[in-house]
PDB file of C-alpha atoms and ligand atoms in Angstrom:
ATOM      1  CA  MET A 112      10.798  -9.665  80.477  1.00  0.00           C
ATOM      2  CA  LYS A 113      12.649 -11.982  78.165  1.00  0.00           C
ATOM      3  CA  THR A 114      12.009 -14.908  80.510  1.00  0.00           C
ATOM      4  CA  LYS A 115       8.324 -14.039  80.598  1.00  0.00           C
ATOM      5  CA  ILE A 116       8.100 -14.053  76.831  1.00  0.00           C
ATOM      6  CA  THR A 117       9.998 -17.313  76.647  1.00  0.00           C
ATOM      7  CA  TRP A 118       7.612 -18.853  79.199  1.00  0.00           C
ATOM      8  CA  LEU A 119       4.624 -17.599  77.316  1.00  0.00           C
ATOM      9  CA  LEU A 120       5.979 -19.006  74.098  1.00  0.00           C
ATOM     10  CA  ILE A 121       6.516 -22.393  75.673  1.00  0.00           C
ATOM     11  CA  LEU A 122       3.011 -22.364  77.112  1.00  0.00           C
ATOM     12  CA  PHE A 123       1.487 -21.351  73.820  1.00  0.00           C
ATOM     13  CA  THR A 124       3.422 -23.996  71.973  1.00  0.00           C
ATOM     14  CA  VAL A 125       2.339 -26.698  74.393  1.00  0.00           C
ATOM     15  CA  ALA A 126      -1.231 -25.467  74.308  1.00  0.00           C
ATOM     16  CA  ALA A 127      -1.387 -25.298  70.561  1.00  0.00           C
ATOM     17  CA  MET A 128       0.727 -28.399  69.922  1.00  0.00           C
ATOM     18  CA  MET A 129       0.789 -27.464  66.295  1.00  0.00           C
ATOM     19  CA  GLY A 130       3.171 -24.569  66.709  1.00  0.00           C
ATOM     20  CA  LEU A 131       2.962 -22.273  63.725  1.00  0.00           C
ATOM     21  CA  GLY A 132      -0.383 -21.200  62.476  1.00  0.00           C
ATOM     22  CA  CYS A 133      -2.316 -21.680  65.696  1.00  0.00           C
ATOM     23  CA  SER A 134      -2.860 -18.539  67.655  1.00  0.00           C
ATOM     24  CA  SER A 135      -3.778 -19.847  71.045  1.00  0.00           C
ATOM     25  CA  ASP A 136      -6.171 -18.431  73.540  1.00  0.00           C
ATOM     26  CA  LYS A 137      -4.799 -16.987  76.681  1.00  0.00           C
ATOM     27  CA  LYS A 138      -4.917 -19.699  79.291  1.00  0.00           C
ATOM     28  CA  ALA A 139      -6.536 -18.852  82.543  1.00  0.00           C
ATOM     29  CA  GLY A 140      -4.442 -19.520  85.566  1.00  0.00           C
ATOM     30  CA  THR A 141      -1.095 -19.496  83.811  1.00  0.00           C
ATOM     31  CA  PRO A 142       1.772 -18.223  85.940  1.00  0.00           C
ATOM     32  CA  VAL A 143       2.496 -15.552  83.344  1.00  0.00           C
ATOM     33  CA  GLN A 144       0.209 -12.533  83.371  1.00  0.00           C
ATOM     34  CA  SER A 145       1.037  -9.477  81.356  1.00  0.00           C
ATOM     35  CA  GLU A 146      -1.286  -6.939  79.802  1.00  0.00           C
ATOM     36  CA  GLN A 147       1.477  -5.917  77.395  1.00  0.00           C
ATOM     37  CA  VAL A 148       1.831  -9.243  75.635  1.00  0.00           C
ATOM     38  CA  ASP A 149      -0.115  -9.481  72.396  1.00  0.00           C
ATOM     39  CA  GLU A 150      -2.946 -11.895  71.898  1.00  0.00           C
ATOM     40  CA  GLN A 151      -0.995 -13.296  68.974  1.00  0.00           C
ATOM     41  CA  ARG A 152       2.430 -14.804  69.242  1.00  0.00           C
ATOM     42  CA  GLU A 153       5.483 -12.980  68.011  1.00  0.00           C
ATOM     43  CA  LEU A 154       6.647 -14.098  64.589  1.00  0.00           C
ATOM     44  CA  LYS A 155      10.130 -13.570  63.244  1.00  0.00           C
ATOM     45  CA  ILE A 156      10.566 -13.735  59.489  1.00  0.00           C
ATOM     46  CA  VAL A 157      13.950 -13.730  57.813  1.00  0.00           C
ATOM     47  CA  THR A 158      14.430 -12.857  54.155  1.00  0.00           C
ATOM     48  CA  SER A 159      17.370 -14.127  52.118  1.00  0.00           C
ATOM     49  CA  PHE A 160      18.219 -10.836  50.412  1.00  0.00           C
ATOM     50  CA  TYR A 161      17.129  -7.326  49.565  1.00  0.00           C
ATOM     51  CA  PRO A 162      14.293  -7.743  47.041  1.00  0.00           C
ATOM     52  CA  MET A 163      12.625 -10.353  49.265  1.00  0.00           C
ATOM     53  CA  TYR A 164      13.059  -8.042  52.257  1.00  0.00           C
ATOM     54  CA  ILE A 165      11.289  -5.150  50.525  1.00  0.00           C
ATOM     55  CA  MET A 166       8.396  -7.441  49.520  1.00  0.00           C
ATOM     56  CA  ALA A 167       8.136  -8.796  53.072  1.00  0.00           C
ATOM     57  CA  LEU A 168       8.159  -5.265  54.536  1.00  0.00           C
ATOM     58  CA  ASN A 169       5.149  -4.421  52.406  1.00  0.00           C
ATOM     59  CA  ILE A 170       3.250  -7.629  53.108  1.00  0.00           C
ATOM     60  CA  THR A 171       3.765  -7.367  56.889  1.00  0.00           C
ATOM     61  CA  LYS A 172       3.462  -3.573  57.159  1.00  0.00           C
ATOM     62  CA  GLY A 173       1.907  -2.451  60.425  1.00  0.00           C
ATOM     63  CA  ILE A 174       1.038  -5.983  61.569  1.00  0.00           C
ATOM     64  CA  SER A 175       1.790  -6.288  65.254  1.00  0.00           C
ATOM     65  CA  GLY A 176       4.010  -9.076  66.474  1.00  0.00           C
ATOM     66  CA  VAL A 177       5.702  -9.641  63.111  1.00  0.00           C
ATOM     67  CA  GLU A 178       9.356  -8.802  62.733  1.00  0.00           C
ATOM     68  CA  VAL A 179      11.199  -8.974  59.409  1.00  0.00           C
ATOM     69  CA  ILE A 180      14.959  -9.239  59.283  1.00  0.00           C
ATOM     70  CA  ASN A 181      17.157  -9.403  56.212  1.00  0.00           C
ATOM     71  CA  MET A 182      19.645 -12.219  56.619  1.00  0.00           C
ATOM     72  CA  THR A 183      22.468 -10.979  54.380  1.00  0.00           C
ATOM     73  CA  GLU A 184      24.188  -7.608  54.280  1.00  0.00           C
ATOM     74  CA  PRO A 185      22.150  -5.201  52.164  1.00  0.00           C
ATOM     75  CA  VAL A 186      25.186  -4.463  50.007  1.00  0.00           C
ATOM     76  CA  SER A 187      25.789  -8.040  48.930  1.00  0.00           C
ATOM     77  CA  GLY A 188      23.947  -7.673  45.620  1.00  0.00           C
ATOM     78  CA  CYS A 189      22.651 -10.846  44.015  1.00  0.00           C
ATOM     79  CA  LEU A 190      23.334 -13.972  46.020  1.00  0.00           C
ATOM     80  CA  HIS A 191      25.102 -15.889  43.246  1.00  0.00           C
ATOM     81  CA  ASP A 192      27.711 -18.124  44.931  1.00  0.00           C
ATOM     82  CA  TYR A 193      27.061 -16.456  48.262  1.00  0.00           C
ATOM     83  CA  GLN A 194      28.712 -18.054  51.305  1.00  0.00           C
ATOM     84  CA  LEU A 195      26.850 -17.939  54.602  1.00  0.00           C
ATOM     85  CA  THR A 196      28.528 -15.962  57.369  1.00  0.00           C
ATOM     86  CA  PRO A 197      28.242 -16.461  61.142  1.00  0.00           C
ATOM     87  CA  ARG A 198      26.310 -13.182  61.214  1.00  0.00           C
ATOM     88  CA  ASP A 199      23.780 -14.608  58.749  1.00  0.00           C
ATOM     89  CA  MET A 200      23.303 -17.686  60.913  1.00  0.00           C
ATOM     90  CA  LYS A 201      22.790 -15.397  63.889  1.00  0.00           C
ATOM     91  CA  ASN A 202      20.095 -13.510  61.967  1.00  0.00           C
ATOM     92  CA  LEU A 203      18.414 -16.835  61.327  1.00  0.00           C
ATOM     93  CA  GLN A 204      18.203 -17.640  65.020  1.00  0.00           C
ATOM     94  CA  GLU A 205      14.649 -17.701  66.335  1.00  0.00           C
ATOM     95  CA  ALA A 206      13.230 -17.131  62.863  1.00  0.00           C
ATOM     96  CA  GLU A 207      10.286 -19.384  62.123  1.00  0.00           C
ATOM     97  CA  ILE A 208       9.904 -18.488  58.484  1.00  0.00           C
ATOM     98  CA  MET A 209      12.449 -17.725  55.819  1.00  0.00           C
ATOM     99  CA  ILE A 210      11.438 -16.071  52.565  1.00  0.00           C
ATOM    100  CA  VAL A 211      13.719 -16.931  49.672  1.00  0.00           C
ATOM    101  CA  ASN A 212      13.716 -15.949  46.013  1.00  0.00           C
ATOM    102  CA  GLY A 213      14.178 -19.567  44.973  1.00  0.00           C
ATOM    103  CA  ALA A 214      14.830 -20.589  41.359  1.00  0.00           C
ATOM    104  CA  GLY A 215      18.383 -21.433  42.367  1.00  0.00           C
ATOM    105  CA  MET A 216      19.353 -18.003  43.705  1.00  0.00           C
ATOM    106  CA  GLU A 217      20.066 -19.246  47.242  1.00  0.00           C
ATOM    107  CA  SER A 218      22.675 -21.927  46.667  1.00  0.00           C
ATOM    108  CA  PHE A 219      23.100 -22.209  50.445  1.00  0.00           C
ATOM    109  CA  LEU A 220      19.502 -23.288  51.008  1.00  0.00           C
ATOM    110  CA  ASP A 221      20.335 -26.952  51.608  1.00  0.00           C
ATOM    111  CA  GLU A 222      22.857 -25.950  54.244  1.00  0.00           C
ATOM    112  CA  ILE A 223      20.224 -23.857  56.012  1.00  0.00           C
ATOM    113  CA  ARG A 224      17.661 -26.660  55.806  1.00  0.00           C
ATOM    114  CA  ASP A 225      20.250 -28.959  57.356  1.00  0.00           C
ATOM    115  CA  ARG A 226      21.104 -26.640  60.188  1.00  0.00           C
ATOM    116  CA  ARG A 227      17.577 -25.374  60.892  1.00  0.00           C
ATOM    117  CA  LYS A 228      15.261 -28.322  60.406  1.00  0.00           C
ATOM    118  CA  ASN A 229      12.133 -26.555  61.743  1.00  0.00           C
ATOM    119  CA  LEU A 230      12.498 -23.447  59.621  1.00  0.00           C
ATOM    120  CA  LYS A 231       9.568 -22.992  57.232  1.00  0.00           C
ATOM    121  CA  ILE A 232      10.722 -21.903  53.791  1.00  0.00           C
ATOM    122  CA  VAL A 233       8.576 -19.611  51.657  1.00  0.00           C
ATOM    123  CA  ASP A 234       9.701 -19.895  48.041  1.00  0.00           C
ATOM    124  CA  ALA A 235       8.772 -16.727  46.113  1.00  0.00           C
ATOM    125  CA  SER A 236       9.335 -18.417  42.738  1.00  0.00           C
ATOM    126  CA  ALA A 237       7.419 -21.631  43.400  1.00  0.00           C
ATOM    127  CA  GLY A 238       5.219 -22.536  40.466  1.00  0.00           C
ATOM    128  CA  LEU A 239       6.163 -19.480  38.390  1.00  0.00           C
ATOM    129  CA  GLU A 240       7.281 -19.716  34.787  1.00  0.00           C
ATOM    130  CA  LEU A 241      11.062 -19.394  34.621  1.00  0.00           C
ATOM    131  CA  LEU A 242      13.392 -18.352  31.816  1.00  0.00           C
ATOM    132  CA  GLU A 243      16.596 -20.180  31.043  1.00  0.00           C
ATOM    133  CA  GLN A 244      20.062 -18.615  31.187  1.00  0.00           C
ATOM    134  CA  THR A 245      22.738 -19.072  28.561  1.00  0.00           C
ATOM    135  CA  ASP A 246      24.396 -21.670  30.798  1.00  0.00           C
ATOM    136  CA  GLY A 247      21.206 -23.738  30.839  1.00  0.00           C
ATOM    137  CA  GLU A 248      20.344 -22.971  34.475  1.00  0.00           C
ATOM    138  CA  VAL A 249      17.033 -21.284  35.279  1.00  0.00           C
ATOM    139  CA  ASN A 250      17.219 -17.523  35.600  1.00  0.00           C
ATOM    140  CA  PRO A 251      16.342 -16.430  39.150  1.00  0.00           C
ATOM    141  CA  HIS A 252      15.950 -12.655  38.533  1.00  0.00           C
ATOM    142  CA  LEU A 253      12.152 -12.641  38.466  1.00  0.00           C
ATOM    143  CA  TRP A 254      11.754  -9.590  40.697  1.00  0.00           C
ATOM    144  CA  VAL A 255      13.563  -7.358  38.184  1.00  0.00           C
ATOM    145  CA  SER A 256      10.434  -7.296  36.018  1.00  0.00           C
ATOM    146  CA  VAL A 257       7.479  -5.619  37.708  1.00  0.00           C
ATOM    147  CA  SER A 258       5.197  -8.487  36.658  1.00  0.00           C
ATOM    148  CA  GLY A 259       7.636 -10.922  38.226  1.00  0.00           C
ATOM    149  CA  ALA A 260       7.669  -8.864  41.419  1.00  0.00           C
ATOM    150  CA  ILE A 261       3.860  -8.906  41.509  1.00  0.00           C
ATOM    151  CA  ASP A 262       3.833 -12.687  41.024  1.00  0.00           C
ATOM    152  CA  GLN A 263       6.369 -13.098  43.811  1.00  0.00           C
ATOM    153  CA  VAL A 264       4.460 -10.833  46.216  1.00  0.00           C
ATOM    154  CA  ASN A 265       1.284 -12.858  45.608  1.00  0.00           C
ATOM    155  CA  ASN A 266       3.230 -16.093  45.939  1.00  0.00           C
ATOM    156  CA  ILE A 267       4.817 -15.097  49.252  1.00  0.00           C
ATOM    157  CA  THR A 268       1.480 -13.871  50.587  1.00  0.00           C
ATOM    158  CA  ARG A 269      -0.295 -17.110  49.672  1.00  0.00           C
ATOM    159  CA  GLN A 270       2.316 -19.200  51.483  1.00  0.00           C
ATOM    160  CA  LEU A 271       2.498 -16.837  54.468  1.00  0.00           C
ATOM    161  CA  THR A 272      -1.265 -16.923  55.044  1.00  0.00           C
ATOM    162  CA  ARG A 273      -1.063 -20.706  55.113  1.00  0.00           C
ATOM    163  CA  LEU A 274       1.793 -20.687  57.636  1.00  0.00           C
ATOM    164  CA  ASP A 275       0.316 -17.938  59.808  1.00  0.00           C
ATOM    165  CA  PRO A 276      -3.473 -18.045  59.248  1.00  0.00           C
ATOM    166  CA  SER A 277      -4.214 -15.897  62.293  1.00  0.00           C
ATOM    167  CA  ARG A 278      -2.862 -12.860  60.427  1.00  0.00           C
ATOM    168  CA  ALA A 279      -4.021 -13.935  56.961  1.00  0.00           C
ATOM    169  CA  SER A 280      -6.464 -11.097  56.377  1.00  0.00           C
ATOM    170  CA  SER A 281      -3.831  -8.490  57.267  1.00  0.00           C
ATOM    171  CA  TYR A 282      -1.251 -10.045  54.942  1.00  0.00           C
ATOM    172  CA  LEU A 283      -3.809 -10.208  52.140  1.00  0.00           C
ATOM    173  CA  SER A 284      -4.950  -6.625  52.471  1.00  0.00           C
ATOM    174  CA  ASN A 285      -1.345  -5.339  52.660  1.00  0.00           C
ATOM    175  CA  ALA A 286      -0.403  -7.374  49.601  1.00  0.00           C
ATOM    176  CA  ALA A 287      -3.418  -6.052  47.690  1.00  0.00           C
ATOM    177  CA  THR A 288      -2.356  -2.482  48.468  1.00  0.00           C
ATOM    178  CA  TYR A 289       1.221  -3.115  47.365  1.00  0.00           C
ATOM    179  CA  VAL A 290       0.209  -4.982  44.217  1.00  0.00           C
ATOM    180  CA  LYS A 291      -2.013  -2.059  43.272  1.00  0.00           C
ATOM    181  CA  GLN A 292       1.027   0.239  43.534  1.00  0.00           C
ATOM    182  CA  LEU A 293       3.109  -2.176  41.474  1.00  0.00           C
ATOM    183  CA  GLU A 294       0.391  -2.429  38.823  1.00  0.00           C
ATOM    184  CA  ALA A 295       0.280   1.357  38.580  1.00  0.00           C
ATOM    185  CA  LEU A 296       4.069   1.448  38.236  1.00  0.00           C
ATOM    186  CA  LYS A 297       3.954  -1.201  35.529  1.00  0.00           C
ATOM    187  CA  GLN A 298       1.357   0.755  33.606  1.00  0.00           C
ATOM    188  CA  ARG A 299       3.403   3.969  33.855  1.00  0.00           C
ATOM    189  CA  MET A 300       6.467   2.100  32.648  1.00  0.00           C
ATOM    190  CA  HIS A 301       4.561   0.591  29.731  1.00  0.00           C
ATOM    191  CA  GLU A 302       3.228   3.972  28.674  1.00  0.00           C
ATOM    192  CA  LYS A 303       6.795   5.238  28.318  1.00  0.00           C
ATOM    193  CA  MET A 304       8.492   2.046  27.177  1.00  0.00           C
ATOM    194  CA  ASP A 305       5.988   1.187  24.457  1.00  0.00           C
ATOM    195  CA  THR A 306       7.048   4.220  22.419  1.00  0.00           C
ATOM    196  CA  ILE A 307      10.849   4.068  22.730  1.00  0.00           C
ATOM    197  CA  LYS A 308      12.842   3.709  19.514  1.00  0.00           C
ATOM    198  CA  ILE A 309      15.838   1.611  20.516  1.00  0.00           C
ATOM    199  CA  ARG A 310      15.125  -2.003  21.531  1.00  0.00           C
ATOM    200  CA  ASP A 311      18.543  -3.705  21.288  1.00  0.00           C
ATOM    201  CA  ILE A 312      20.659  -3.601  24.414  1.00  0.00           C
ATOM    202  CA  ILE A 313      23.630  -5.206  26.140  1.00  0.00           C
ATOM    203  CA  THR A 314      23.505  -5.896  29.871  1.00  0.00           C
ATOM    204  CA  LEU A 315      26.226  -6.581  32.398  1.00  0.00           C
ATOM    205  CA  HIS A 316      24.949  -9.809  33.916  1.00  0.00           C
ATOM    206  CA  GLU A 317      21.852 -11.877  33.287  1.00  0.00           C
ATOM    207  CA  ALA A 318      19.647  -9.894  35.641  1.00  0.00           C
ATOM    208  CA  PHE A 319      17.358  -8.401  33.005  1.00  0.00           C
ATOM    209  CA  PRO A 320      15.762 -11.104  30.821  1.00  0.00           C
ATOM    210  CA  TYR A 321      12.400 -10.926  32.652  1.00  0.00           C
ATOM    211  CA  PHE A 322      12.524  -7.150  32.503  1.00  0.00           C
ATOM    212  CA  ALA A 323      13.406  -7.244  28.800  1.00  0.00           C
ATOM    213  CA  GLN A 324      10.576  -9.663  28.130  1.00  0.00           C
ATOM    214  CA  GLU A 325       8.110  -7.376  29.881  1.00  0.00           C
ATOM    215  CA  PHE A 326       9.103  -4.284  27.905  1.00  0.00           C
ATOM    216  CA  ASN A 327      10.024  -5.829  24.567  1.00  0.00           C
ATOM    217  CA  LEU A 328      13.748  -5.217  24.709  1.00  0.00           C
ATOM    218  CA  ASN A 329      16.254  -7.497  22.985  1.00  0.00           C
ATOM    219  CA  ILE A 330      19.298  -8.389  25.056  1.00  0.00           C
ATOM    220  CA  LYS A 331      21.875  -8.905  22.319  1.00  0.00           C
ATOM    221  CA  ALA A 332      24.728  -9.811  24.634  1.00  0.00           C
ATOM    222  CA  VAL A 333      25.638 -10.199  28.294  1.00  0.00           C
ATOM    223  CA  ILE A 334      29.097  -9.103  29.439  1.00  0.00           C
ATOM    224  CA  GLN A 335      29.520 -11.133  32.626  1.00  0.00           C
ATOM    225  CA  HIS A 336      28.159 -14.645  32.569  1.00  0.00           C
ATOM    226  CA  GLU A 337      29.593 -15.107  36.051  1.00  0.00           C
ATOM    227  CA  PRO A 338      28.220 -12.051  37.874  1.00  0.00           C
ATOM    228  CA  GLY A 339      31.028  -9.946  39.308  1.00  0.00           C
ATOM    229  CA  SER A 340      33.777 -11.672  37.328  1.00  0.00           C
ATOM    230  CA  GLU A 341      35.054  -9.965  34.207  1.00  0.00           C
ATOM    231  CA  PRO A 342      35.168 -11.841  30.896  1.00  0.00           C
ATOM    232  CA  SER A 343      38.513 -13.126  29.606  1.00  0.00           C
ATOM    233  CA  ALA A 344      40.428 -11.019  27.062  1.00  0.00           C
ATOM    234  CA  GLY A 345      39.325 -13.409  24.345  1.00  0.00           C
ATOM    235  CA  ALA A 346      35.684 -13.303  25.340  1.00  0.00           C
ATOM    236  CA  LEU A 347      35.797  -9.517  25.517  1.00  0.00           C
ATOM    237  CA  ALA A 348      37.379  -9.289  22.044  1.00  0.00           C
ATOM    238  CA  LYS A 349      34.626 -11.512  20.678  1.00  0.00           C
ATOM    239  CA  LEU A 350      32.015  -9.366  22.392  1.00  0.00           C
ATOM    240  CA  ILE A 351      33.521  -6.235  20.834  1.00  0.00           C
ATOM    241  CA  ASP A 352      33.319  -7.804  17.358  1.00  0.00           C
ATOM    242  CA  GLU A 353      29.752  -8.953  17.873  1.00  0.00           C
ATOM    243  CA  THR A 354      28.690  -5.565  19.206  1.00  0.00           C
ATOM    244  CA  LYS A 355      30.239  -3.767  16.224  1.00  0.00           C
ATOM    245  CA  GLU A 356      28.451  -6.187  13.920  1.00  0.00           C
ATOM    246  CA  SER A 357      25.047  -5.915  15.568  1.00  0.00           C
ATOM    247  CA  GLY A 358      25.358  -2.145  15.943  1.00  0.00           C
ATOM    248  CA  VAL A 359      24.070  -2.117  19.539  1.00  0.00           C
ATOM    249  CA  LYS A 360      24.630   1.338  20.982  1.00  0.00           C
ATOM    250  CA  VAL A 361      23.386   0.950  24.545  1.00  0.00           C
ATOM    251  CA  ILE A 362      25.118  -0.912  27.343  1.00  0.00           C
ATOM    252  CA  PHE A 363      23.397  -1.236  30.691  1.00  0.00           C
ATOM    253  CA  ALA A 364      25.851  -1.670  33.545  1.00  0.00           C
ATOM    254  CA  GLU A 365      24.878  -2.075  37.196  1.00  0.00           C
ATOM    255  CA  SER A 366      26.193   0.056  40.022  1.00  0.00           C
ATOM    256  CA  GLN A 367      26.429  -3.056  42.251  1.00  0.00           C
ATOM    257  CA  TYR A 368      29.078  -4.646  40.036  1.00  0.00           C
ATOM    258  CA  SER A 369      32.313  -3.328  38.611  1.00  0.00           C
ATOM    259  CA  SER A 370      32.126  -2.484  34.947  1.00  0.00           C
ATOM    260  CA  GLN A 371      35.666  -2.263  33.604  1.00  0.00           C
ATOM    261  CA  SER A 372      34.812  -4.591  30.748  1.00  0.00           C
ATOM    262  CA  ALA A 373      31.682  -2.555  30.027  1.00  0.00           C
ATOM    263  CA  GLU A 374      33.877   0.532  29.734  1.00  0.00           C
ATOM    264  CA  VAL A 375      36.262  -1.218  27.341  1.00  0.00           C
ATOM    265  CA  LEU A 376      33.347  -2.453  25.282  1.00  0.00           C
ATOM    266  CA  ALA A 377      31.855   1.041  25.125  1.00  0.00           C
ATOM    267  CA  ARG A 378      35.171   2.613  24.164  1.00  0.00           C
ATOM    268  CA  GLU A 379      35.851   0.077  21.429  1.00  0.00           C
ATOM    269  CA  THR A 380      32.370   0.149  19.898  1.00  0.00           C
ATOM    270  CA  GLY A 381      31.173   3.713  20.489  1.00  0.00           C
ATOM    271  CA  ALA A 382      28.256   2.466  22.584  1.00  0.00           C
ATOM    272  CA  GLU A 383      27.056   4.425  25.631  1.00  0.00           C
ATOM    273  CA  ILE A 384      26.991   3.073  29.185  1.00  0.00           C
ATOM    274  CA  TYR A 385      23.931   3.666  31.331  1.00  0.00           C
ATOM    275  CA  TYR A 386      23.255   2.303  34.793  1.00  0.00           C
ATOM    276  CA  LEU A 387      20.223   0.175  35.505  1.00  0.00           C
ATOM    277  CA  ASP A 388      19.491  -0.928  39.038  1.00  0.00           C
ATOM    278  CA  PRO A 389      18.450  -4.586  39.389  1.00  0.00           C
ATOM    279  CA  ALA A 390      17.024  -3.723  42.837  1.00  0.00           C
ATOM    280  CA  VAL A 391      19.384  -5.960  44.784  1.00  0.00           C
ATOM    281  CA  SER A 392      20.385  -3.252  47.242  1.00  0.00           C
ATOM    282  CA  GLY A 393      19.102   0.109  48.423  1.00  0.00           C
ATOM    283  CA  PRO A 394      17.204   1.747  51.261  1.00  0.00           C
ATOM    284  CA  MET A 395      15.521  -0.682  53.662  1.00  0.00           C
ATOM    285  CA  GLU A 396      12.124   0.929  53.139  1.00  0.00           C
ATOM    286  CA  PRO A 397       8.807  -0.396  51.831  1.00  0.00           C
ATOM    287  CA  ASP A 398       8.661   1.874  48.786  1.00  0.00           C
ATOM    288  CA  ALA A 399      12.312   1.342  47.796  1.00  0.00           C
ATOM    289  CA  TYR A 400      11.542  -0.999  44.875  1.00  0.00           C
ATOM    290  CA  LEU A 401       8.970   1.437  43.462  1.00  0.00           C
ATOM    291  CA  LYS A 402      11.508   4.265  43.621  1.00  0.00           C
ATOM    292  CA  ILE A 403      14.303   2.179  42.095  1.00  0.00           C
ATOM    293  CA  MET A 404      12.076   1.269  39.153  1.00  0.00           C
ATOM    294  CA  GLU A 405      10.932   4.860  38.662  1.00  0.00           C
ATOM    295  CA  ASN A 406      14.574   5.781  38.479  1.00  0.00           C
ATOM    296  CA  ASN A 407      15.285   2.953  36.034  1.00  0.00           C
ATOM    297  CA  LEU A 408      12.470   4.271  33.871  1.00  0.00           C
ATOM    298  CA  LYS A 409      14.161   7.661  33.654  1.00  0.00           C
ATOM    299  CA  VAL A 410      17.434   6.009  32.649  1.00  0.00           C
ATOM    300  CA  LEU A 411      15.684   3.857  30.046  1.00  0.00           C
ATOM    301  CA  GLU A 412      13.871   6.828  28.530  1.00  0.00           C
ATOM    302  CA  GLU A 413      17.160   8.690  28.257  1.00  0.00           C
ATOM    303  CA  ALA A 414      19.087   5.710  26.852  1.00  0.00           C
ATOM    304  CA  LEU A 415      16.545   4.352  24.399  1.00  0.00           C
ATOM    305  CA  LYS A 416      14.875   7.463  22.980  1.00  0.00           C
TER     306      LYS A 416
HETATM  307 ZN1  LIG B1620      22.062 -11.698  39.579  1.00  0.00          ZN
END
């Protein structure tokens, strides 16, 4: 079976010459005959990490011949300083398209480009307006705001339809369905968030600026400038002073990262810790992002009332 598929692929490639994007007709008289093989070639898409995977699942939902695989372990959180593993490279094998967040999130992208020269990269952040982090780098956490997620879904879809035009109408109609759900979510979140009383918050790492911008929250301080690494004693002491001075009472930690410093900060300033989910891990299901955000909304309502 595998040999048959390989043969068919070779034949299709030769026939189409262009490779990607050209669904070829079945050739009469080819040595391979199978009623089971789809008219369209199989397409393997790899996503760099969780939020891209959930978007891709929605965009490719129910489309035959398209397989989506997440390259990294679902528990790896954000990809800051992520090192590629042999397992990741194995996941990349046979993939024709890789969907990345872009905006500097995948620091290993050059290495992948080097090792897989024919891989087509779909950059979810291409052309989108980006915020700057405190360290002067662009902030890659676009998907954490619902508007950013919508922009990225549309961006991925646009690029995917160009790379695989034979399935363009299916991608577009799936994306439209998902965007409608995201728009409804955004509206629900606005209805609740527009009336909250507290607007000043502290977050664990710089995952929430796009989210804060969308819902008019002021991030007064960030605890970990290097995600996953705790601030120095001196930096923490300074943070405690600043928090006392500004009177911020709400700290948003993230379950994906340890929050010892957040606990110290809360204890020293009388602020409360709540957990927001930046949607970097979770169930591998199409509606996972929607559910995560609904849950975040509950936390926000409780924390900021
Ligand atoms: Zn991050």
